[in-house]
Amino acid sequence: MRRQARFSIGGVVMALVAVLVTGGTAQAATWSSSDKWGTWSNGGYTVRNNVWGGGAGPQSIWANSYSDFGVWADHPNTGGVKSYPHSAKNVGRQLSGLRSLSSSFNVSRPGGGAYATAYDIWANNNAYEIMLWMNKQGAVGAIGSKETTVSVGGHTWDVYRGSNGANAVFSFLRTSDTNAGSVDVLAVLNWIKNRGWYGDVTVGEVQFGFEITSSSGGMNFSANSYSVSAS
């Protein structure tokens, strides 16, 4: 249900000069939210706070645009993913109908805690989940068992295959961490198809963000840039 927008001078001012205090540092942002399901649409993308895991602590998200966003999170040092703050672009096209699908990113991240900086790509109405881990920190691991190591899409990955009980999960863990780069997403998706793990699927959202397990004491995660290009 869409809520009807109402004009408010105070609301406009707050939206334009929203200030989020993260770890003692004040950062001006166009949009911010501490709601665990906080969502903002910008430039054809959707930015989400997405605090979905059990036992989560406080988390606040901020964004100046779909490509410039970040969070301050204080999740306890316990097992299990607490959140996946991210920006998402819906592709909504069949794999065989895509000529190209690529993405670029640049992040700043903490040296402590437990998390992965990752793409989460969905296909066939969320029947398939493809994760591309660009870096990881602390005690985190992929679902399923390791199948192989492959160079595809501009990177070398350890590939895991499994299920979370709701959907199939294919996880590509980069063999060395990086905080910036580009990915030929289409090449990765076609590699999976060529293995026979799925057919000519419809690609849904391409999400990018931080899958956080723990960040005790409060830590800052920032996506300095992120974009998706499809044709």
CSV table of C-alpha atoms in Angstrom, one decimal, residues 70-170:
chain,number,residue,atom,x,y,z
A,70,GLY,CA,26.6,3.0,4.3
A,71,VAL,CA,25.7,1.8,7.8
A,72,TRP,CA,26.7,2.0,11.4
A,73,ALA,CA,26.0,-1.4,13.0
A,74,ASP,CA,26.5,-2.7,16.5
A,75,HIS,CA,25.7,-6.4,16.4
A,76,PRO,CA,26.8,-8.8,19.1
A,77,ASN,CA,29.6,-11.4,18.6
A,78,THR,CA,27.2,-14.3,18.2
A,79,GLY,CA,26.7,-16.7,15.3
A,80,GLY,CA,24.3,-16.1,12.4
A,81,VAL,CA,23.9,-13.3,9.9
A,82,LYS,CA,22.2,-10.3,11.5
A,83,SER,CA,21.7,-8.0,8.5
A,84,TYR,CA,22.4,-7.3,4.8
A,85,PRO,CA,22.2,-3.6,4.2
A,86,HIS,CA,22.4,-3.1,0.4
A,87,SER,CA,21.4,-1.3,-2.7
A,88,ALA,CA,19.5,-3.2,-5.4
A,89,LYS,CA,18.8,-2.9,-9.1
A,90,ASN,CA,16.0,-5.0,-10.6
A,91,VAL,CA,17.0,-6.4,-13.9
A,92,GLY,CA,13.9,-8.5,-14.7
A,93,ARG,CA,15.1,-10.1,-17.9
A,94,GLN,CA,15.7,-13.7,-19.0
A,95,LEU,CA,19.3,-14.8,-19.1
A,96,SER,CA,19.3,-15.6,-22.8
A,97,GLY,CA,18.0,-12.1,-23.5
A,98,LEU,CA,20.9,-10.3,-21.9
A,99,ARG,CA,23.9,-9.2,-24.0
A,100,SER,CA,25.7,-7.8,-21.0
A,101,LEU,CA,25.3,-7.5,-17.3
A,102,SER,CA,28.1,-5.9,-15.3
A,103,SER,CA,28.7,-4.0,-12.0
A,104,SER,CA,31.3,-1.9,-10.3
A,105,PHE,CA,31.9,-1.1,-6.7
A,106,ASN,CA,34.2,0.6,-4.2
A,107,VAL,CA,33.9,0.2,-0.4
A,108,SER,CA,35.4,1.2,2.9
A,109,ARG,CA,35.1,-1.4,5.6
A,110,PRO,CA,36.2,-2.1,9.2
A,111,GLY,CA,39.2,-4.4,10.1
A,112,GLY,CA,37.2,-6.1,12.9
A,113,GLY,CA,33.9,-7.9,13.3
A,114,ALA,CA,32.6,-10.7,11.1
A,115,TYR,CA,31.0,-10.0,7.7
A,116,ALA,CA,31.3,-10.3,3.9
A,117,THR,CA,31.1,-7.6,1.3
A,118,ALA,CA,28.9,-9.3,-1.3
A,119,TYR,CA,26.6,-9.2,-4.2
A,120,ASP,CA,23.3,-11.1,-3.8
A,121,ILE,CA,21.7,-11.9,-7.1
A,122,TRP,CA,18.3,-13.5,-7.4
A,123,ALA,CA,16.8,-15.5,-10.2
A,124,ASN,CA,13.5,-17.2,-11.1
A,125,ASN,CA,11.4,-15.4,-8.4
A,126,ASN,CA,14.0,-16.1,-5.7
A,127,ALA,CA,14.3,-19.8,-6.5
A,128,TYR,CA,18.1,-19.3,-7.0
A,129,GLU,CA,20.5,-17.1,-5.0
A,130,ILE,CA,23.9,-16.3,-6.4
A,131,MET,CA,26.4,-14.6,-4.0
A,132,LEU,CA,29.6,-13.0,-5.0
A,133,TRP,CA,31.9,-12.4,-2.0
A,134,MET,CA,34.4,-9.6,-2.8
A,135,ASN,CA,35.9,-9.7,0.6
A,136,LYS,CA,35.3,-11.2,4.0
A,137,GLN,CA,36.4,-10.6,7.6
A,138,GLY,CA,36.2,-12.8,10.7
A,139,ALA,CA,34.3,-16.1,11.3
A,140,VAL,CA,32.1,-16.3,8.2
A,141,GLY,CA,31.5,-19.0,5.7
A,142,ALA,CA,29.4,-20.0,2.7
A,143,ILE,CA,26.4,-22.3,2.6
A,144,GLY,CA,27.0,-25.8,1.2
A,145,SER,CA,30.2,-27.5,0.0
A,146,LYS,CA,33.0,-26.4,-2.2
A,147,GLU,CA,32.6,-27.5,-5.8
A,148,THR,CA,35.6,-26.0,-7.6
A,149,THR,CA,37.8,-23.0,-8.1
A,150,VAL,CA,37.2,-21.0,-11.3
A,151,SER,CA,38.3,-17.8,-13.0
A,152,VAL,CA,35.3,-16.2,-14.5
A,153,GLY,CA,33.8,-12.7,-14.7
A,154,GLY,CA,37.2,-11.0,-14.1
A,155,HIS,CA,38.0,-12.8,-10.8
A,156,THR,CA,39.1,-16.1,-9.4
A,157,TRP,CA,36.6,-17.7,-7.0
A,158,ASP,CA,36.1,-20.7,-4.7
A,159,VAL,CA,32.6,-21.9,-5.6
A,160,TYR,CA,30.2,-23.4,-3.1
A,161,ARG,CA,26.8,-25.0,-3.8
A,162,GLY,CA,24.1,-25.6,-1.3
A,163,SER,CA,20.6,-24.7,0.0
A,164,ASN,CA,19.3,-22.5,2.8
A,165,GLY,CA,16.1,-24.5,3.0
A,166,ALA,CA,14.1,-22.0,0.9
A,167,ASN,CA,16.2,-21.7,-2.2
A,168,ALA,CA,19.4,-23.0,-3.9
A,169,VAL,CA,22.5,-21.0,-3.1
A,170,PHE,CA,25.6,-20.6,-5.3
